[in-house]
């Protein structure tokens, strides 16, 4: 099946710094990738839709200047959390669309901002 | 806008007994429906999907789900539960349009008691 990787799996950063998370589709090309965040014991919240070669589409309430998304190739999308604060600590999950219907999810990145 | 409801936060089932995890949805037009499972600190694993065709869908690890259009439900079932089935289960819906983002339910934690 299709495999999606994320790097890093876990990151700790200081408040005010920026962190970049990578999402890669390993064995297929993905014109569309999605970024979610998940708080403890809660569901996944869609943050943005990332389209290769164009600007990301952000969901209502998500700050696009805070969460920078770049989808520079058909196998890579990156999420940069800028000027991170403790409230940005969360589990970030990406997914890549394969075919018409299915999305395959990465293993997630645990971000802790101290 | 589409939405998904999982009415149970937690379901407890004795090992060997049948299990059901409930899901209802709301979407305009024909839905695409999905079930995913998440283990602690992991990404989501795809279990099964309904796109069209037979209402009973069979998926991974012995799980199945039945699409009921009149009741707008897509309950997840398994005839005989295993302790290893204990995890967090998410029902999700999307629409067969270009706006194909997946919307997740809040999740149901399944505990299989030995």
GROMACS .gro file of C-alpha atoms in nm:
model
  228
    1UNK     CA    1   0.000   0.000   0.000
    2UNK     CA    2   0.090   0.366  -0.025
    3UNK     CA    3   0.332   0.493   0.239
    4UNK     CA    4   0.355   0.842   0.380
    5UNK     CA    5   0.641   0.944   0.606
    6UNK     CA    6   0.684   1.239   0.838
    7UNK     CA    7   0.999   1.387   0.978
    8UNK     CA    8   1.073   1.443   1.255
    9UNK     CA    9   0.855   1.209   1.456
   10UNK     CA   10   0.911   1.414   1.769
   11UNK     CA   11   1.050   1.762   1.822
   12UNK     CA   12   1.097   1.988   2.120
   13UNK     CA   13   1.163   2.356   2.060
   14UNK     CA   14   1.181   2.675   2.258
   15UNK     CA   15   0.910   2.936   2.249
   16UNK     CA   16   0.967   3.188   1.971
   17UNK     CA   17   1.156   2.957   1.739
   18UNK     CA   18   1.030   2.802   1.416
   19UNK     CA   19   0.992   2.434   1.340
   20UNK     CA   20   0.961   2.262   1.002
   21UNK     CA   21   0.781   1.931   0.959
   22UNK     CA   22   0.818   1.730   0.639
   23UNK     CA   23   0.560   1.503   0.483
   24UNK     CA   24   0.665   1.270   0.203
   25UNK     CA   25   0.477   1.024  -0.014
   26UNK     CA   26   0.729   0.747  -0.060
   27UNK     CA   27   0.593   0.533  -0.340
   28UNK     CA   28   0.340   0.751  -0.514
   29UNK     CA   29   0.295   1.107  -0.632
   30UNK     CA   30   0.048   1.326  -0.448
   31UNK     CA   31  -0.080   1.645  -0.602
   32UNK     CA   32  -0.277   1.709  -0.285
   33UNK     CA   33  -0.168   1.670   0.075
   34UNK     CA   34  -0.352   1.762   0.391
   35UNK     CA   35  -0.231   1.881   0.730
   36UNK     CA   36  -0.416   1.801   1.052
   37UNK     CA   37  -0.354   1.866   1.416
   38UNK     CA   38  -0.480   1.653   1.697
   39UNK     CA   39  -0.509   1.750   2.061
   40UNK     CA   40  -0.498   1.482   2.330
   41UNK     CA   41  -0.805   1.260   2.325
   42UNK     CA   42  -0.960   1.462   2.046
   43UNK     CA   43  -1.029   1.420   1.680
   44UNK     CA   44  -0.821   1.537   1.388
   45UNK     CA   45  -0.876   1.896   1.288
   46UNK     CA   46  -0.804   1.978   0.927
   47UNK     CA   47  -0.570   2.276   0.911
   48UNK     CA   48  -0.505   2.315   0.542
   49UNK     CA   49  -0.503   2.155   0.202
   50UNK     CA   50  -0.170   2.165   0.024
   51UNK     CA   51  -0.164   2.158  -0.355
   52UNK     CA   52   0.154   2.105  -0.550
   53UNK     CA   53   0.269   2.421  -0.720
   54UNK     CA   54   0.006   2.649  -0.572
   55UNK     CA   55  -0.086   2.818  -0.247
   56UNK     CA   56  -0.234   2.613   0.031
   57UNK     CA   57  -0.597   2.648   0.126
   58UNK     CA   58  -0.641   2.709   0.496
   59UNK     CA   59  -0.942   2.618   0.706
   60UNK     CA   60  -1.129   2.886   0.888
   61UNK     CA   61  -0.952   2.995   1.203
   62UNK     CA   62  -0.608   2.868   1.100
   63UNK     CA   63  -0.347   3.143   1.070
   64UNK     CA   64  -0.167   3.107   0.741
   65UNK     CA   65   0.120   3.329   0.855
   66UNK     CA   66   0.163   3.111   1.159
   67UNK     CA   67   0.149   2.777   0.982
   68UNK     CA   68   0.340   2.807   0.655
   69UNK     CA   69   0.279   2.530   0.406
   70UNK     CA   70   0.491   2.458   0.101
   71UNK     CA   71   0.420   2.183  -0.151
   72UNK     CA   72   0.719   2.215  -0.380
   73UNK     CA   73   0.710   1.871  -0.540
   74UNK     CA   74   0.471   1.584  -0.598
   75UNK     CA   75   0.619   1.392  -0.308
   76UNK     CA   76   0.692   1.656  -0.046
   77UNK     CA   77   0.492   1.903   0.157
   78UNK     CA   78   0.628   2.096   0.452
   79UNK     CA   79   0.458   2.266   0.745
   80UNK     CA   80   0.652   2.535   0.927
   81UNK     CA   81   0.525   2.649   1.262
   82UNK     CA   82   0.661   3.001   1.296
   83UNK     CA   83   0.733   3.173   1.628
   84UNK     CA   84   0.605   2.871   1.812
   85UNK     CA   85   0.431   2.906   2.147
   86UNK     CA   86   0.334   2.643   2.404
   87UNK     CA   87  -0.024   2.643   2.278
   88UNK     CA   88   0.109   2.517   1.943
   89UNK     CA   89   0.215   2.196   2.113
   90UNK     CA   90   0.018   1.921   1.948
   91UNK     CA   91   0.031   1.611   1.732
   92UNK     CA   92   0.053   1.709   1.366
   93UNK     CA   93  -0.048   1.455   1.103
   94UNK     CA   94  -0.025   1.483   0.728
   95UNK     CA   95  -0.201   1.280   0.463
   96UNK     CA   96  -0.153   1.242   0.091
   97UNK     CA   97  -0.426   1.174  -0.158
   98UNK     CA   98  -0.374   0.865  -0.370
   99UNK     CA   99  -0.615   0.813  -0.655
  100UNK     CA  100  -0.965   0.953  -0.643
  101UNK     CA  101  -1.086   0.854  -0.300
  102UNK     CA  102  -0.821   0.754  -0.057
  103UNK     CA  103  -0.589   0.941   0.168
  104UNK     CA  104  -0.291   0.780   0.334
  105UNK     CA  105  -0.171   0.920   0.660
  106UNK     CA  106   0.173   0.980   0.796
  107UNK     CA  107   0.272   0.856   1.141
  108UNK     CA  108   0.248   1.202   1.292
  109UNK     CA  109   0.486   1.451   1.452
  110UNK     CA  110   0.467   1.532   1.822
  111UNK     CA  111   0.560   1.898   1.872
  112UNK     CA  112   0.635   2.024   2.221
  113UNK     CA  113   0.707   2.394   2.268
  114UNK     CA  114   0.873   2.485   2.596
  115UNK     CA  115  -2.135   2.112   0.511
  116UNK     CA  116  -2.062   1.751   0.585
  117UNK     CA  117  -2.032   1.618   0.937
  118UNK     CA  118  -1.983   1.292   1.119
  119UNK     CA  119  -2.117   1.186   1.457
  120UNK     CA  120  -1.977   0.911   1.672
  121UNK     CA  121  -2.217   0.902   1.967
  122UNK     CA  122  -2.003   0.688   2.195
  123UNK     CA  123  -1.681   0.816   2.349
  124UNK     CA  124  -1.592   0.465   2.460
  125UNK     CA  125  -1.710   0.113   2.393
  126UNK     CA  126  -1.619  -0.183   2.612
  127UNK     CA  127  -1.650  -0.536   2.476
  128UNK     CA  128  -1.539  -0.871   2.614
  129UNK     CA  129  -1.288  -1.059   2.406
  130UNK     CA  130  -1.459  -1.299   2.167
  131UNK     CA  131  -1.784  -1.104   2.163
  132UNK     CA  132  -1.908  -0.913   1.860
  133UNK     CA  133  -1.839  -0.541   1.856
  134UNK     CA  134  -2.010  -0.242   1.699
  135UNK     CA  135  -1.883   0.114   1.681
  136UNK     CA  136  -2.150   0.357   1.569
  137UNK     CA  137  -2.126   0.633   1.313
  138UNK     CA  138  -2.381   0.858   1.148
  139UNK     CA  139  -2.311   1.118   0.886
  140UNK     CA  140  -2.457   1.423   0.721
  141UNK     CA  141  -2.357   1.519   0.370
  142UNK     CA  142  -2.524   1.657   0.062
  143UNK     CA  143  -2.522   1.410  -0.223
  144UNK     CA  144  -2.360   1.070  -0.217
  145UNK     CA  145  -2.104   1.022   0.058
  146UNK     CA  146  -1.768   0.858   0.061
  147UNK     CA  147  -1.732   0.695   0.403
  148UNK     CA  148  -1.422   0.570   0.578
  149UNK     CA  149  -1.307   0.405   0.898
  150UNK     CA  150  -0.960   0.458   1.038
  151UNK     CA  151  -0.789   0.321   1.348
  152UNK     CA  152  -0.526   0.497   1.556
  153UNK     CA  153  -0.293   0.336   1.807
  154UNK     CA  154  -0.124   0.549   2.078
  155UNK     CA  155   0.114   0.812   1.937
  156UNK     CA  156   0.068   0.679   1.587
  157UNK     CA  157  -0.087   0.804   1.269
  158UNK     CA  158  -0.409   0.671   1.125
  159UNK     CA  159  -0.441   0.335   0.960
  160UNK     CA  160  -0.704   0.283   0.692
  161UNK     CA  161  -0.954   0.009   0.770
  162UNK     CA  162  -1.218   0.028   0.499
  163UNK     CA  163  -1.421   0.257   0.278
  164UNK     CA  164  -1.758   0.279   0.109
  165UNK     CA  165  -1.769   0.449  -0.228
  166UNK     CA  166  -2.048   0.273  -0.414
  167UNK     CA  167  -2.187  -0.075  -0.468
  168UNK     CA  168  -2.259  -0.331  -0.195
  169UNK     CA  169  -2.371  -0.179   0.130
  170UNK     CA  170  -2.162  -0.425   0.332
  171UNK     CA  171  -1.797  -0.339   0.308
  172UNK     CA  172  -1.521  -0.568   0.431
  173UNK     CA  173  -1.191  -0.427   0.543
  174UNK     CA  174  -0.869  -0.501   0.724
  175UNK     CA  175  -0.828  -0.717   1.037
  176UNK     CA  176  -1.172  -0.875   1.003
  177UNK     CA  177  -1.364  -0.550   1.031
  178UNK     CA  178  -1.666  -0.468   0.822
  179UNK     CA  179  -1.914  -0.183   0.798
  180UNK     CA  180  -2.263  -0.148   0.664
  181UNK     CA  181  -2.376   0.157   0.473
  182UNK     CA  182  -2.739   0.241   0.552
  183UNK     CA  183  -2.859   0.529   0.341
  184UNK     CA  184  -3.200   0.563   0.504
  185UNK     CA  185  -3.047   0.587   0.850
  186UNK     CA  186  -2.738   0.776   0.727
  187UNK     CA  187  -2.524   0.535   0.923
  188UNK     CA  188  -2.199   0.350   0.866
  189UNK     CA  189  -2.144   0.137   1.176
  190UNK     CA  190  -1.821  -0.057   1.215
  191UNK     CA  191  -1.852  -0.421   1.317
  192UNK     CA  192  -1.648  -0.728   1.390
  193UNK     CA  193  -1.790  -1.073   1.476
  194UNK     CA  194  -1.534  -1.162   1.741
  195UNK     CA  195  -1.325  -0.899   1.920
  196UNK     CA  196  -0.957  -0.936   2.001
  197UNK     CA  197  -0.768  -0.760   2.278
  198UNK     CA  198  -0.540  -0.619   2.007
  199UNK     CA  199  -0.841  -0.437   1.859
  200UNK     CA  200  -0.825  -0.193   2.150
  201UNK     CA  201  -0.757   0.146   1.993
  202UNK     CA  202  -0.916   0.473   1.887
  203UNK     CA  203  -1.150   0.448   1.588
  204UNK     CA  204  -1.247   0.732   1.361
  205UNK     CA  205  -1.532   0.746   1.115
  206UNK     CA  206  -1.490   0.996   0.832
  207UNK     CA  207  -1.681   1.132   0.536
  208UNK     CA  208  -1.600   1.317   0.218
  209UNK     CA  209  -1.787   1.412  -0.095
  210UNK     CA  210  -1.724   1.301  -0.452
  211UNK     CA  211  -1.628   1.647  -0.567
  212UNK     CA  212  -1.305   1.836  -0.619
  213UNK     CA  213  -1.340   1.957  -0.259
  214UNK     CA  214  -1.246   1.616  -0.131
  215UNK     CA  215  -1.128   1.692   0.218
  216UNK     CA  216  -1.211   1.426   0.472
  217UNK     CA  217  -1.405   1.528   0.781
  218UNK     CA  218  -1.353   1.312   1.088
  219UNK     CA  219  -1.578   1.220   1.374
  220UNK     CA  220  -1.450   1.278   1.726
  221UNK     CA  221  -1.345   0.918   1.765
  222UNK     CA  222  -1.453   0.623   1.976
  223UNK     CA  223  -1.215   0.447   2.209
  224UNK     CA  224  -1.262   0.073   2.195
  225UNK     CA  225  -1.160  -0.136   2.495
  226UNK     CA  226  -1.155  -0.511   2.453
  227UNK     CA  227  -1.158  -0.678   2.790
  228UNK     CA  228  -0.966  -1.007   2.825
   0.00000   0.00000   0.00000
